[in-house]
PDB file of C-alpha atoms in Angstrom:
ATOM      1  CA  MET J   1      16.694 -92.150-268.651  1.00  0.00           C
ATOM      2  CA  LYS J   2      15.915 -94.766-271.102  1.00  0.00           C
ATOM      3  CA  MET J   3      17.534 -98.313-271.283  1.00  0.00           C
ATOM      4  CA  THR J   4      19.747 -98.491-274.250  1.00  0.00           C
ATOM      5  CA  PRO J   5      20.749-101.820-275.825  1.00  0.00           C
ATOM      6  CA  GLU J   6      24.276-101.346-274.251  1.00  0.00           C
ATOM      7  CA  MET J   7      22.654-100.894-270.797  1.00  0.00           C
ATOM      8  CA  THR J   8      20.501-103.884-271.226  1.00  0.00           C
ATOM      9  CA  GLU J   9      23.597-106.097-272.007  1.00  0.00           C
ATOM     10  CA  ALA J  10      25.357-104.513-269.030  1.00  0.00           C
ATOM     11  CA  GLN J  11      22.368-105.328-266.718  1.00  0.00           C
ATOM     12  CA  GLU J  12      22.607-108.948-267.927  1.00  0.00           C
ATOM     13  CA  ARG J  13      26.286-108.949-266.996  1.00  0.00           C
ATOM     14  CA  MET J  14      25.477-107.662-263.647  1.00  0.00           C
ATOM     15  CA  ALA J  15      23.490-110.789-262.594  1.00  0.00           C
ATOM     16  CA  PRO J  16      24.817-112.940-259.883  1.00  0.00           C
ATOM     17  CA  GLY J  17      27.350-115.385-261.051  1.00  0.00           C
ATOM     18  CA  VAL J  18      28.285-113.648-264.147  1.00  0.00           C
ATOM     19  CA  ILE J  19      31.100-111.287-263.127  1.00  0.00           C
ATOM     20  CA  THR J  20      30.889-111.607-259.464  1.00  0.00           C
ATOM     21  CA  ALA J  21      29.145-114.246-257.239  1.00  0.00           C
ATOM     22  CA  GLN J  22      26.777-111.675-255.873  1.00  0.00           C
ATOM     23  CA  GLY J  23      26.327-109.530-258.830  1.00  0.00           C
ATOM     24  CA  PHE J  24      25.933-105.754-258.908  1.00  0.00           C
ATOM     25  CA  LEU J  25      22.143-105.391-258.459  1.00  0.00           C
ATOM     26  CA  GLY J  26      21.378-106.761-255.018  1.00  0.00           C
ATOM     27  CA  HIS J  27      17.640-107.071-254.577  1.00  0.00           C
ATOM     28  CA  ASP J  28      16.928-103.790-256.424  1.00  0.00           C
ATOM     29  CA  THR J  29      13.909-104.130-258.782  1.00  0.00           C
ATOM     30  CA  ARG J  30      14.856-100.988-260.740  1.00  0.00           C
ATOM     31  CA  ASN J  31      16.739-101.394-264.031  1.00  0.00           C
ATOM     32  CA  VAL J  32      20.095 -99.853-264.626  1.00  0.00           C
ATOM     33  CA  ALA J  33      18.852 -96.650-266.053  1.00  0.00           C
ATOM     34  CA  GLU J  34      16.376 -95.901-263.141  1.00  0.00           C
ATOM     35  CA  ILE J  35      19.162 -96.577-260.599  1.00  0.00           C
ATOM     36  CA  ILE J  36      21.494 -94.268-262.367  1.00  0.00           C
ATOM     37  CA  ALA J  37      18.792 -91.497-262.835  1.00  0.00           C
ATOM     38  CA  GLU J  38      17.852 -91.653-259.262  1.00  0.00           C
ATOM     39  CA  ASP J  39      21.348 -91.397-257.981  1.00  0.00           C
ATOM     40  CA  GLU J  40      22.230 -88.622-260.301  1.00  0.00           C
ATOM     41  CA  ARG J  41      19.162 -86.740-258.938  1.00  0.00           C
ATOM     42  CA  TYR J  42      20.606 -86.921-255.468  1.00  0.00           C
ATOM     43  CA  PHE J  43      23.826 -85.189-256.442  1.00  0.00           C
ATOM     44  CA  ALA J  44      22.168 -82.697-258.800  1.00  0.00           C
ATOM     45  CA  LEU J  45      19.660 -81.523-256.191  1.00  0.00           C
ATOM     46  CA  ARG J  46      22.515 -80.927-253.678  1.00  0.00           C
ATOM     47  CA  GLU J  47      24.838 -79.351-256.380  1.00  0.00           C
ATOM     48  CA  ILE J  48      27.510 -81.837-255.659  1.00  0.00           C
ATOM     49  CA  PRO J  49      29.292 -82.919-258.909  1.00  0.00           C
ATOM     50  CA  ILE J  50      29.897 -86.555-259.147  1.00  0.00           C
ATOM     51  CA  GLU J  51      33.432 -85.749-260.282  1.00  0.00           C
ATOM     52  CA  ARG J  52      34.025 -84.139-256.892  1.00  0.00           C
ATOM     53  CA  LEU J  53      33.009 -87.383-255.149  1.00  0.00           C
ATOM     54  CA  VAL J  54      35.266 -89.549-257.481  1.00  0.00           C
ATOM     55  CA  GLU J  55      38.209 -87.083-256.839  1.00  0.00           C
ATOM     56  CA  ARG J  56      37.871 -87.459-253.003  1.00  0.00           C
ATOM     57  CA  MET J  57      37.618 -91.351-253.425  1.00  0.00           C
ATOM     58  CA  ARG J  58      40.882 -91.358-255.465  1.00  0.00           C
ATOM     59  CA  GLU J  59      42.517 -88.933-253.087  1.00  0.00           C
ATOM     60  CA  LEU J  60      41.697 -91.195-249.985  1.00  0.00           C
ATOM     61  CA  GLN J  61      42.754 -94.318-251.906  1.00  0.00           C
ATOM     62  CA  GLU J  62      45.976 -92.725-252.886  1.00  0.00           C
ATOM     63  CA  ALA J  63      46.664 -91.466-249.242  1.00  0.00           C
ATOM     64  CA  GLY J  64      45.692 -94.790-247.898  1.00  0.00           C
ATOM     65  CA  SER J  65      48.034 -96.690-250.062  1.00  0.00           C
ATOM     66  CA  ALA J  66      50.929 -95.160-248.328  1.00  0.00           C
ATOM     67  CA  GLY J  67      49.871 -97.328-245.230  1.00  0.00           C
ATOM     68  CA  LEU J  68      50.782-100.498-247.191  1.00  0.00           C
ATOM     69  CA  GLY J  69      47.755-102.510-245.986  1.00  0.00           C
ATOM     70  CA  GLU J  70      47.728-100.851-242.528  1.00  0.00           C
ATOM     71  CA  THR J  71      45.187 -98.290-241.360  1.00  0.00           C
ATOM     72  CA  ILE J  72      46.590 -94.726-241.431  1.00  0.00           C
ATOM     73  CA  SER J  73      45.030 -91.400-240.377  1.00  0.00           C
ATOM     74  CA  VAL J  74      44.163 -89.077-243.250  1.00  0.00           C
ATOM     75  CA  GLU J  75      43.462 -85.484-242.013  1.00  0.00           C
ATOM     76  CA  PRO J  76      41.132 -83.926-241.169  1.00  0.00           C
ATOM     77  CA  TYR J  77      38.437 -86.722-240.774  1.00  0.00           C
ATOM     78  CA  TRP J  78      39.448 -90.210-241.771  1.00  0.00           C
ATOM     79  CA  GLU J  79      41.090 -93.616-241.021  1.00  0.00           C
ATOM     80  CA  VAL J  80      41.934 -95.191-244.298  1.00  0.00           C
ATOM     81  CA  ARG J  81      43.315 -98.720-245.211  1.00  0.00           C
ATOM     82  CA  VAL J  82      43.791-100.014-248.697  1.00  0.00           C
ATOM     83  CA  ASN J  83      43.932-103.786-249.413  1.00  0.00           C
ATOM     84  CA  GLU J  84      44.955-105.311-252.685  1.00  0.00           C
ATOM     85  CA  ALA J  85      44.083-108.952-253.821  1.00  0.00           C
ATOM     86  CA  ARG J  86      45.370-110.749-256.872  1.00  0.00           C
ATOM     87  CA  GLY J  87      43.127-110.530-259.902  1.00  0.00           C
ATOM     88  CA  VAL J  88      41.017-108.259-261.864  1.00  0.00           C
ATOM     89  CA  LEU J  89      37.357-107.620-262.440  1.00  0.00           C
ATOM     90  CA  PRO J  90      35.791-106.570-265.705  1.00  0.00           C
ATOM     91  CA  CYS J  91      33.350-103.646-265.941  1.00  0.00           C
ATOM     92  CA  PRO J  92      29.910-104.801-266.758  1.00  0.00           C
ATOM     93  CA  PHE J  93      29.633-102.194-269.243  1.00  0.00           C
ATOM     94  CA  SER J  94      32.623-103.799-271.182  1.00  0.00           C
ATOM     95  CA  ASP J  95      35.085-100.866-271.005  1.00  0.00           C
ATOM     96  CA  GLY J  96      37.974-102.052-269.006  1.00  0.00           C
ATOM     97  CA  VAL J  97      39.243-104.449-266.208  1.00  0.00           C
ATOM     98  CA  TYR J  98      40.105-103.224-262.703  1.00  0.00           C
ATOM     99  CA  GLY J  99      42.334-104.520-260.046  1.00  0.00           C
ATOM    100  CA  LYS J 100      40.801-105.911-256.813  1.00  0.00           C
ATOM    101  CA  ILE J 101      41.854-102.880-254.634  1.00  0.00           C
ATOM    102  CA  ASN J 102      39.592-102.200-251.782  1.00  0.00           C
ATOM    103  CA  THR J 103      39.608 -98.898-249.892  1.00  0.00           C
ATOM    104  CA  ILE J 104      38.061 -98.757-246.424  1.00  0.00           C
ATOM    105  CA  VAL J 105      37.343 -95.231-245.152  1.00  0.00           C
ATOM    106  CA  ILE J 106      36.217 -94.577-241.611  1.00  0.00           C
ATOM    107  CA  ASP J 107      35.017 -91.143-240.587  1.00  0.00           C
ATOM    108  CA  ARG J 108      36.569 -90.670-237.153  1.00  0.00           C
ATOM    109  CA  GLN J 109      33.697 -88.424-235.902  1.00  0.00           C
ATOM    110  CA  SER J 110      30.785 -90.586-236.894  1.00  0.00           C
ATOM    111  CA  LYS J 111      32.516 -93.948-236.826  1.00  0.00           C
ATOM    112  CA  GLU J 112      30.734 -94.736-240.149  1.00  0.00           C
ATOM    113  CA  GLU J 113      32.586 -96.828-242.747  1.00  0.00           C
ATOM    114  CA  ILE J 114      32.457 -97.325-246.528  1.00  0.00           C
ATOM    115  CA  VAL J 115      34.353 -99.761-248.548  1.00  0.00           C
ATOM    116  CA  TYR J 116      34.833 -99.202-252.300  1.00  0.00           C
ATOM    117  CA  SER J 117      36.985-100.833-255.103  1.00  0.00           C
ATOM    118  CA  ASP J 118      38.728 -99.554-258.218  1.00  0.00           C
ATOM    119  CA  LEU J 119      35.728-100.876-260.190  1.00  0.00           C
ATOM    120  CA  THR J 120      33.467 -98.962-257.919  1.00  0.00           C
ATOM    121  CA  ILE J 121      35.392 -95.836-258.682  1.00  0.00           C
ATOM    122  CA  HIS J 122      35.105 -96.550-262.460  1.00  0.00           C
ATOM    123  CA  LEU J 123      31.457 -97.334-262.211  1.00  0.00           C
ATOM    124  CA  ILE J 124      30.610 -94.010-260.668  1.00  0.00           C
ATOM    125  CA  GLU J 125      33.068 -91.934-262.622  1.00  0.00           C
ATOM    126  CA  LYS J 126      32.188 -93.309-266.104  1.00  0.00           C
ATOM    127  CA  HIS J 127      28.641 -94.530-265.658  1.00  0.00           C
ATOM    128  CA  HIS J 128      27.226 -92.789-262.662  1.00  0.00           C
ATOM    129  CA  PHE J 129      26.338 -96.354-261.445  1.00  0.00           C
ATOM    130  CA  PHE J 130      26.389 -96.827-257.566  1.00  0.00           C
ATOM    131  CA  GLN J 131      25.116-100.447-258.070  1.00  0.00           C
ATOM    132  CA  GLY J 132      21.630-101.696-257.008  1.00  0.00           C
ATOM    133  CA  VAL J 133      20.288-101.677-253.391  1.00  0.00           C
ATOM    134  CA  GLY J 134      21.393-104.676-251.562  1.00  0.00           C
ATOM    135  CA  SER J 135      24.627-105.300-253.583  1.00  0.00           C
ATOM    136  CA  PRO J 136      27.770-105.620-251.417  1.00  0.00           C
ATOM    137  CA  PHE J 137      29.493-102.613-252.734  1.00  0.00           C
ATOM    138  CA  ARG J 138      26.470-100.346-252.880  1.00  0.00           C
ATOM    139  CA  HIS J 139      26.491 -97.232-250.626  1.00  0.00           C
ATOM    140  CA  GLU J 140      23.698 -94.721-250.847  1.00  0.00           C
ATOM    141  CA  PRO J 141      24.718 -91.419-252.284  1.00  0.00           C
ATOM    142  CA  GLU J 142      24.011 -89.661-249.007  1.00  0.00           C
ATOM    143  CA  LYS J 143      26.310 -91.971-247.221  1.00  0.00           C
ATOM    144  CA  TYR J 144      29.229 -91.111-249.616  1.00  0.00           C
ATOM    145  CA  ALA J 145      28.418 -87.366-249.073  1.00  0.00           C
ATOM    146  CA  ARG J 146      28.324 -87.622-245.503  1.00  0.00           C
ATOM    147  CA  ILE J 147      31.357 -89.820-244.799  1.00  0.00           C
ATOM    148  CA  LEU J 148      33.484 -88.133-247.421  1.00  0.00           C
ATOM    149  CA  HIS J 149      32.486 -84.645-246.220  1.00  0.00           C
ATOM    150  CA  LEU J 150      31.328 -83.367-249.633  1.00  0.00           C
TER     151      LEU J 150
END
């Protein structure tokens, strides 16, 4: 995948201190196009549509919202808690703003946990961008697939 001018601008907005204190790229040395291509490759090789991942993320967030900030059991595998903070975060690709809603999902079998936000869901759904290695909200595609039982 080639870096477009829009991706270059988005990558500049992903730097620490621009939108968030820590940024979106962590210590990853790859450019945004390379990060996206590699993460897309993981799902393509396993024949897991990214849309399926996003659907599961939304399902768990919706189910967890019923807990009103408390952890609830979501069958068959998970414990889920949804926390909301005041404010919004803009997408670095400049196509919307998203509430500061974090979803914490724990796989009861493995005890592994992932945390994702509304912005994370958007970045994965619209841009196939999982963030750079070392970013606070980056989870490797295989971790999503494993914990979300895809």
